[in-house]
PDB file of N, CA and C and ligand atoms in Angstrom:
ATOM      1  N   MET A   9       0.845  -1.204   0.000  1.00 61.00           N
ATOM      2  CA  MET A   9       0.000   0.000   0.000  1.00 61.00           C
ATOM      3  C   MET A   9       0.877   1.250   0.000  1.00 61.00           C
ATOM      4  N   SER A  10       0.647   2.095  -0.957  1.00 86.00           N
ATOM      5  CA  SER A  10       1.451   3.317  -1.007  1.00 86.00           C
ATOM      6  C   SER A  10       0.571   4.550  -0.876  1.00 86.00           C
ATOM      7  N   ARG A  11      -0.545   4.374  -0.176  1.00 94.00           N
ATOM      8  CA  ARG A  11      -1.447   5.510  -0.041  1.00 94.00           C
ATOM      9  C   ARG A  11      -0.812   6.583   0.842  1.00 94.00           C
ATOM     10  N   LYS A  12      -1.160   7.796   0.548  1.00 96.00           N
ATOM     11  CA  LYS A  12      -0.601   8.922   1.287  1.00 96.00           C
ATOM     12  C   LYS A  12      -1.702   9.882   1.679  1.00 96.00           C
ATOM     13  N   LEU A  13      -1.419  10.582   2.771  1.00 97.00           N
ATOM     14  CA  LEU A  13      -2.319  11.644   3.191  1.00 97.00           C
ATOM     15  C   LEU A  13      -1.939  12.878   2.372  1.00 97.00           C
ATOM     16  N   ILE A  14      -2.885  13.376   1.617  1.00 97.00           N
ATOM     17  CA  ILE A  14      -2.559  14.514   0.748  1.00 97.00           C
ATOM     18  C   ILE A  14      -3.492  15.700   1.014  1.00 97.00           C
ATOM     19  N   TRP A  15      -3.027  16.870   0.634  1.00 96.00           N
ATOM     20  CA  TRP A  15      -3.837  18.083   0.736  1.00 96.00           C
ATOM     21  C   TRP A  15      -4.640  18.222  -0.542  1.00 96.00           C
ATOM     22  N   ILE A  16      -5.929  18.407  -0.390  1.00 95.00           N
ATOM     23  CA  ILE A  16      -6.810  18.490  -1.558  1.00 95.00           C
ATOM     24  C   ILE A  16      -7.435  19.869  -1.614  1.00 95.00           C
ATOM     25  N   GLU A  17      -7.377  20.461  -2.782  1.00 95.00           N
ATOM     26  CA  GLU A  17      -8.004  21.761  -2.941  1.00 95.00           C
ATOM     27  C   GLU A  17      -8.932  21.728  -4.133  1.00 95.00           C
ATOM     28  N   GLN A  18     -10.219  21.722  -3.846  1.00 91.00           N
ATOM     29  CA  GLN A  18     -11.244  21.685  -4.880  1.00 91.00           C
ATOM     30  C   GLN A  18     -12.257  22.770  -4.562  1.00 91.00           C
ATOM     31  N   PRO A  19     -13.061  23.141  -5.567  1.00 93.00           N
ATOM     32  CA  PRO A  19     -14.052  24.207  -5.314  1.00 93.00           C
ATOM     33  C   PRO A  19     -14.975  23.874  -4.144  1.00 93.00           C
ATOM     34  N   HIS A  20     -15.303  22.590  -3.979  1.00 89.00           N
ATOM     35  CA  HIS A  20     -16.255  22.195  -2.950  1.00 89.00           C
ATOM     36  C   HIS A  20     -15.610  21.516  -1.757  1.00 89.00           C
ATOM     37  N   PHE A  21     -14.315  21.302  -1.804  1.00 90.00           N
ATOM     38  CA  PHE A  21     -13.649  20.674  -0.666  1.00 90.00           C
ATOM     39  C   PHE A  21     -12.209  21.141  -0.553  1.00 90.00           C
ATOM     40  N   ARG A  22     -11.810  21.491   0.653  1.00 93.00           N
ATOM     41  CA  ARG A  22     -10.433  21.872   0.898  1.00 93.00           C
ATOM     42  C   ARG A  22     -10.013  21.210   2.198  1.00 93.00           C
ATOM     43  N   GLY A  23      -9.046  20.342   2.117  1.00 94.00           N
ATOM     44  CA  GLY A  23      -8.607  19.652   3.322  1.00 94.00           C
ATOM     45  C   GLY A  23      -7.778  18.436   2.984  1.00 94.00           C
ATOM     46  N   PHE A  24      -7.682  17.538   3.937  1.00 96.00           N
ATOM     47  CA  PHE A  24      -6.857  16.353   3.754  1.00 96.00           C
ATOM     48  C   PHE A  24      -7.672  15.190   3.212  1.00 96.00           C
ATOM     49  N   GLY A  25      -6.989  14.392   2.410  1.00 96.00           N
ATOM     50  CA  GLY A  25      -7.637  13.223   1.857  1.00 96.00           C
ATOM     51  C   GLY A  25      -6.619  12.159   1.507  1.00 96.00           C
ATOM     52  N   CYS A  26      -7.115  11.092   0.906  1.00 96.00           N
ATOM     53  CA  CYS A  26      -6.263   9.962   0.555  1.00 96.00           C
ATOM     54  C   CYS A  26      -5.868  10.054  -0.916  1.00 96.00           C
ATOM     55  N   SER A  27      -4.611   9.684  -1.185  1.00 95.00           N
ATOM     56  CA  SER A  27      -4.128   9.755  -2.560  1.00 95.00           C
ATOM     57  C   SER A  27      -4.651   8.594  -3.404  1.00 95.00           C
ATOM     58  N   GLU A  28      -5.160   7.552  -2.750  1.00 94.00           N
ATOM     59  CA  GLU A  28      -5.551   6.345  -3.477  1.00 94.00           C
ATOM     60  C   GLU A  28      -7.049   6.140  -3.598  1.00 94.00           C
ATOM     61  N   CYS A  29      -7.834   6.930  -2.889  1.00 94.00           N
ATOM     62  CA  CYS A  29      -9.284   6.750  -2.972  1.00 94.00           C
ATOM     63  C   CYS A  29      -9.965   8.086  -2.690  1.00 94.00           C
ATOM     64  N   SER A  30     -11.270   8.065  -2.562  1.00 93.00           N
ATOM     65  CA  SER A  30     -11.989   9.326  -2.393  1.00 93.00           C
ATOM     66  C   SER A  30     -12.228   9.665  -0.923  1.00 93.00           C
ATOM     67  N   TRP A  31     -11.519   9.003  -0.014  1.00 95.00           N
ATOM     68  CA  TRP A  31     -11.650   9.317   1.419  1.00 95.00           C
ATOM     69  C   TRP A  31     -11.196  10.746   1.691  1.00 95.00           C
ATOM     70  N   ARG A  32     -11.976  11.440   2.517  1.00 95.00           N
ATOM     71  CA  ARG A  32     -11.628  12.807   2.912  1.00 95.00           C
ATOM     72  C   ARG A  32     -11.722  12.913   4.418  1.00 95.00           C
ATOM     73  N   PHE A  33     -10.825  13.685   4.983  1.00 95.00           N
ATOM     74  CA  PHE A  33     -10.898  13.913   6.416  1.00 95.00           C
ATOM     75  C   PHE A  33     -11.801  15.100   6.692  1.00 95.00           C
ATOM     76  N   GLU A  34     -12.914  14.808   7.337  1.00 89.00           N
ATOM     77  CA  GLU A  34     -13.842  15.879   7.688  1.00 89.00           C
ATOM     78  C   GLU A  34     -14.026  15.883   9.192  1.00 89.00           C
ATOM     79  N   PRO A  35     -13.280  16.744   9.878  1.00 82.00           N
ATOM     80  CA  PRO A  35     -13.346  16.771  11.336  1.00 82.00           C
ATOM     81  C   PRO A  35     -14.744  17.120  11.815  1.00 82.00           C
ATOM     82  N   SER A  36     -15.186  16.385  12.827  1.00 79.00           N
ATOM     83  CA  SER A  36     -16.511  16.662  13.383  1.00 79.00           C
ATOM     84  C   SER A  36     -16.343  17.510  14.640  1.00 79.00           C
ATOM     85  N   GLY A  37     -16.894  18.677  14.604  1.00 79.00           N
ATOM     86  CA  GLY A  37     -16.802  19.564  15.765  1.00 79.00           C
ATOM     87  C   GLY A  37     -15.495  20.326  15.791  1.00 79.00           C
ATOM     88  N   ALA A  38     -15.409  21.241  16.718  1.00 79.00           N
ATOM     89  CA  ALA A  38     -14.212  22.069  16.841  1.00 79.00           C
ATOM     90  C   ALA A  38     -13.089  21.272  17.499  1.00 79.00           C
ATOM     91  N   PRO A  39     -11.855  21.592  17.135  1.00 78.00           N
ATOM     92  CA  PRO A  39     -10.738  20.896  17.767  1.00 78.00           C
ATOM     93  C   PRO A  39     -10.669  21.197  19.259  1.00 78.00           C
ATOM     94  N   THR A  40     -10.258  20.203  20.023  1.00 85.00           N
ATOM     95  CA  THR A  40     -10.178  20.388  21.464  1.00 85.00           C
ATOM     96  C   THR A  40      -8.739  20.630  21.884  1.00 85.00           C
ATOM     97  N   GLY A  41      -8.591  21.396  22.955  1.00 90.00           N
ATOM     98  CA  GLY A  41      -7.253  21.703  23.446  1.00 90.00           C
ATOM     99  C   GLY A  41      -7.264  23.038  24.150  1.00 90.00           C
ATOM    100  N   THR A  42      -6.270  23.249  24.974  1.00 94.00           N
ATOM    101  CA  THR A  42      -6.221  24.494  25.745  1.00 94.00           C
ATOM    102  C   THR A  42      -5.309  25.521  25.095  1.00 94.00           C
ATOM    103  N   SER A  43      -4.590  25.093  24.071  1.00 95.00           N
ATOM    104  CA  SER A  43      -3.721  26.033  23.364  1.00 95.00           C
ATOM    105  C   SER A  43      -3.749  25.695  21.883  1.00 95.00           C
ATOM    106  N   PHE A  44      -3.248  26.600  21.077  1.00 94.00           N
ATOM    107  CA  PHE A  44      -3.234  26.355  19.639  1.00 94.00           C
ATOM    108  C   PHE A  44      -2.414  25.109  19.314  1.00 94.00           C
ATOM    109  N   ASP A  45      -1.263  24.988  19.969  1.00 96.00           N
ATOM    110  CA  ASP A  45      -0.400  23.822  19.734  1.00 96.00           C
ATOM    111  C   ASP A  45      -1.115  22.521  20.057  1.00 96.00           C
ATOM    112  N   GLU A  46      -1.851  22.554  21.180  1.00 95.00           N
ATOM    113  CA  GLU A  46      -2.553  21.341  21.593  1.00 95.00           C
ATOM    114  C   GLU A  46      -3.673  21.018  20.610  1.00 95.00           C
ATOM    115  N   MET A  47      -4.355  22.051  20.141  1.00 94.00           N
ATOM    116  CA  MET A  47      -5.426  21.835  19.169  1.00 94.00           C
ATOM    117  C   MET A  47      -4.872  21.256  17.881  1.00 94.00           C
ATOM    118  N   MET A  48      -3.736  21.799  17.460  1.00 93.00           N
ATOM    119  CA  MET A  48      -3.110  21.297  16.242  1.00 93.00           C
ATOM    120  C   MET A  48      -2.701  19.840  16.412  1.00 93.00           C
ATOM    121  N   ARG A  49      -2.164  19.539  17.593  1.00 94.00           N
ATOM    122  CA  ARG A  49      -1.724  18.177  17.859  1.00 94.00           C
ATOM    123  C   ARG A  49      -2.913  17.220  17.857  1.00 94.00           C
ATOM    124  N   ASN A  50      -3.986  17.626  18.506  1.00 92.00           N
ATOM    125  CA  ASN A  50      -5.189  16.788  18.542  1.00 92.00           C
ATOM    126  C   ASN A  50      -5.763  16.600  17.151  1.00 92.00           C
ATOM    127  N   PHE A  51      -5.755  17.688  16.386  1.00 92.00           N
ATOM    128  CA  PHE A  51      -6.262  17.635  15.013  1.00 92.00           C
ATOM    129  C   PHE A  51      -5.451  16.644  14.192  1.00 92.00           C
ATOM    130  N   GLU A  52      -4.132  16.743  14.309  1.00 94.00           N
ATOM    131  CA  GLU A  52      -3.259  15.861  13.530  1.00 94.00           C
ATOM    132  C   GLU A  52      -3.391  14.408  13.970  1.00 94.00           C
ATOM    133  N   LEU A  53      -3.517  14.202  15.267  1.00 94.00           N
ATOM    134  CA  LEU A  53      -3.675  12.837  15.779  1.00 94.00           C
ATOM    135  C   LEU A  53      -4.943  12.204  15.234  1.00 94.00           C
ATOM    136  N   LYS A  54      -6.033  12.982  15.291  1.00 93.00           N
ATOM    137  CA  LYS A  54      -7.322  12.494  14.831  1.00 93.00           C
ATOM    138  C   LYS A  54      -7.270  12.212  13.326  1.00 93.00           C
ATOM    139  N   ARG A  55      -6.680  13.144  12.602  1.00 95.00           N
ATOM    140  CA  ARG A  55      -6.559  13.002  11.159  1.00 95.00           C
ATOM    141  C   ARG A  55      -5.754  11.754  10.803  1.00 95.00           C
ATOM    142  N   ASP A  56      -4.602  11.596  11.456  1.00 96.00           N
ATOM    143  CA  ASP A  56      -3.744  10.448  11.159  1.00 96.00           C
ATOM    144  C   ASP A  56      -4.421   9.134  11.531  1.00 96.00           C
ATOM    145  N   LYS A  57      -5.162   9.161  12.647  1.00 95.00           N
ATOM    146  CA  LYS A  57      -5.838   7.955  13.110  1.00 95.00           C
ATOM    147  C   LYS A  57      -6.941   7.554  12.131  1.00 95.00           C
ATOM    148  N   GLU A  58      -7.718   8.549  11.712  1.00 95.00           N
ATOM    149  CA  GLU A  58      -8.807   8.246  10.776  1.00 95.00           C
ATOM    150  C   GLU A  58      -8.258   7.810   9.428  1.00 95.00           C
ATOM    151  N   PHE A  59      -7.165   8.445   9.027  1.00 97.00           N
ATOM    152  CA  PHE A  59      -6.543   8.063   7.756  1.00 97.00           C
ATOM    153  C   PHE A  59      -6.053   6.622   7.825  1.00 97.00           C
ATOM    154  N   ALA A  60      -5.393   6.289   8.946  1.00 97.00           N
ATOM    155  CA  ALA A  60      -4.835   4.943   9.100  1.00 97.00           C
ATOM    156  C   ALA A  60      -5.917   3.876   9.161  1.00 97.00           C
ATOM    157  N   SER A  61      -7.111   4.248   9.657  1.00 96.00           N
ATOM    158  CA  SER A  61      -8.139   3.227   9.849  1.00 96.00           C
ATOM    159  C   SER A  61      -9.135   3.138   8.700  1.00 96.00           C
ATOM    160  N   HIS A  62      -9.070   4.045   7.742  1.00 96.00           N
ATOM    161  CA  HIS A  62     -10.033   3.943   6.630  1.00 96.00           C
ATOM    162  C   HIS A  62      -9.592   2.845   5.672  1.00 96.00           C
ATOM    163  N   ILE A  63     -10.571   2.301   4.976  1.00 95.00           N
ATOM    164  CA  ILE A  63     -10.282   1.236   4.018  1.00 95.00           C
ATOM    165  C   ILE A  63     -10.525   1.783   2.620  1.00 95.00           C
ATOM    166  N   CYS A  64      -9.443   1.797   1.838  1.00 94.00           N
ATOM    167  CA  CYS A  64      -9.532   2.407   0.510  1.00 94.00           C
ATOM    168  C   CYS A  64     -10.653   1.796  -0.325  1.00 94.00           C
ATOM    169  N   ALA A  65     -10.830   0.497  -0.218  1.00 93.00           N
ATOM    170  CA  ALA A  65     -11.852  -0.179  -1.022  1.00 93.00           C
ATOM    171  C   ALA A  65     -13.247   0.362  -0.737  1.00 93.00           C
ATOM    172  N   ASP A  66     -13.449   0.834   0.501  1.00 93.00           N
ATOM    173  CA  ASP A  66     -14.759   1.381   0.857  1.00 93.00           C
ATOM    174  C   ASP A  66     -14.993   2.761   0.264  1.00 93.00           C
ATOM    175  N   HIS A  67     -13.935   3.392  -0.175  1.00 92.00           N
ATOM    176  CA  HIS A  67     -14.051   4.750  -0.714  1.00 92.00           C
ATOM    177  C   HIS A  67     -13.525   4.802  -2.143  1.00 92.00           C
ATOM    178  N   SER A  68     -13.578   3.667  -2.781  1.00 84.00           N
ATOM    179  CA  SER A  68     -13.024   3.564  -4.116  1.00 84.00           C
ATOM    180  C   SER A  68     -13.712   4.506  -5.097  1.00 84.00           C
ATOM    181  N   GLN A  69     -12.892   5.209  -5.874  1.00 70.00           N
ATOM    182  CA  GLN A  69     -13.452   6.099  -6.890  1.00 70.00           C
ATOM    183  C   GLN A  69     -14.065   5.274  -8.011  1.00 70.00           C
ATOM    184  N   GLU A  70     -13.481   4.096  -8.217  1.00 60.00           N
ATOM    185  CA  GLU A  70     -13.990   3.218  -9.253  1.00 60.00           C
ATOM    186  C   GLU A  70     -15.388   2.707  -8.907  1.00 60.00           C
ATOM    187  N   ALA A  71     -15.607   2.450  -7.651  1.00 49.00           N
ATOM    188  CA  ALA A  71     -16.905   1.946  -7.223  1.00 49.00           C
ATOM    189  C   ALA A  71     -18.011   2.920  -7.599  1.00 49.00           C
ATOM    190  N   MET A  72     -17.707   4.204  -7.526  1.00 51.00           N
ATOM    191  CA  MET A  72     -18.715   5.204  -7.861  1.00 51.00           C
ATOM    192  C   MET A  72     -18.988   5.210  -9.355  1.00 51.00           C
ATOM    193  N   HIS A  73     -17.894   4.989 -10.127  1.00 52.00           N
ATOM    194  CA  HIS A  73     -18.059   5.023 -11.572  1.00 52.00           C
ATOM    195  C   HIS A  73     -18.762   3.773 -12.093  1.00 52.00           C
ATOM    196  N   SER A  74     -18.600   2.672 -11.355  1.00 53.00           N
ATOM    197  CA  SER A  74     -19.195   1.438 -11.830  1.00 53.00           C
ATOM    198  C   SER A  74     -20.528   1.138 -11.153  1.00 53.00           C
ATOM    199  N   ALA A  75     -21.222   2.198 -10.790  1.00 53.00           N
ATOM    200  CA  ALA A  75     -22.553   2.010 -10.209  1.00 53.00           C
ATOM    201  C   ALA A  75     -23.445   1.305 -11.225  1.00 53.00           C
ATOM    202  N   PRO A  76     -24.365   0.510 -10.721  1.00 57.00           N
ATOM    203  CA  PRO A  76     -25.233  -0.257 -11.633  1.00 57.00           C
ATOM    204  C   PRO A  76     -25.927   0.650 -12.659  1.00 57.00           C
ATOM    205  N   ILE A  77     -25.894   0.231 -13.862  1.00 55.00           N
ATOM    206  CA  ILE A  77     -26.535   1.019 -14.930  1.00 55.00           C
ATOM    207  C   ILE A  77     -27.912   0.438 -15.207  1.00 55.00           C
ATOM    208  N   LYS A  78     -28.888   1.316 -15.216  1.00 59.00           N
ATOM    209  CA  LYS A  78     -30.261   0.866 -15.495  1.00 59.00           C
ATOM    210  C   LYS A  78     -30.433   0.616 -16.985  1.00 59.00           C
ATOM    211  N   ARG A  79     -30.983  -0.512 -17.265  1.00 57.00           N
ATOM    212  CA  ARG A  79     -31.215  -0.834 -18.662  1.00 57.00           C
ATOM    213  C   ARG A  79     -32.694  -0.734 -19.011  1.00 57.00           C
TER     214      ARG A  79
HETATM  215 ZN1  LIG B   4      -7.734   5.519   0.800  1.00 81.82          ZN
END
């Protein structure tokens, strides 16, 4: 697996995502911490944890393209 956490900049999304699938990191709620450094650390920990635990196959870009076609 050579997936990487990448910065994504799109008209409708700006943030971190996966280089190998359509997974995006969307933090829920405000970051917690008593200082900016702590908030940044918590944010990064959460981001890295969610990135590490997501399954690329579940967010496959191909899966979206190969949705069942109605005949
Ligand atoms: Zn992925």
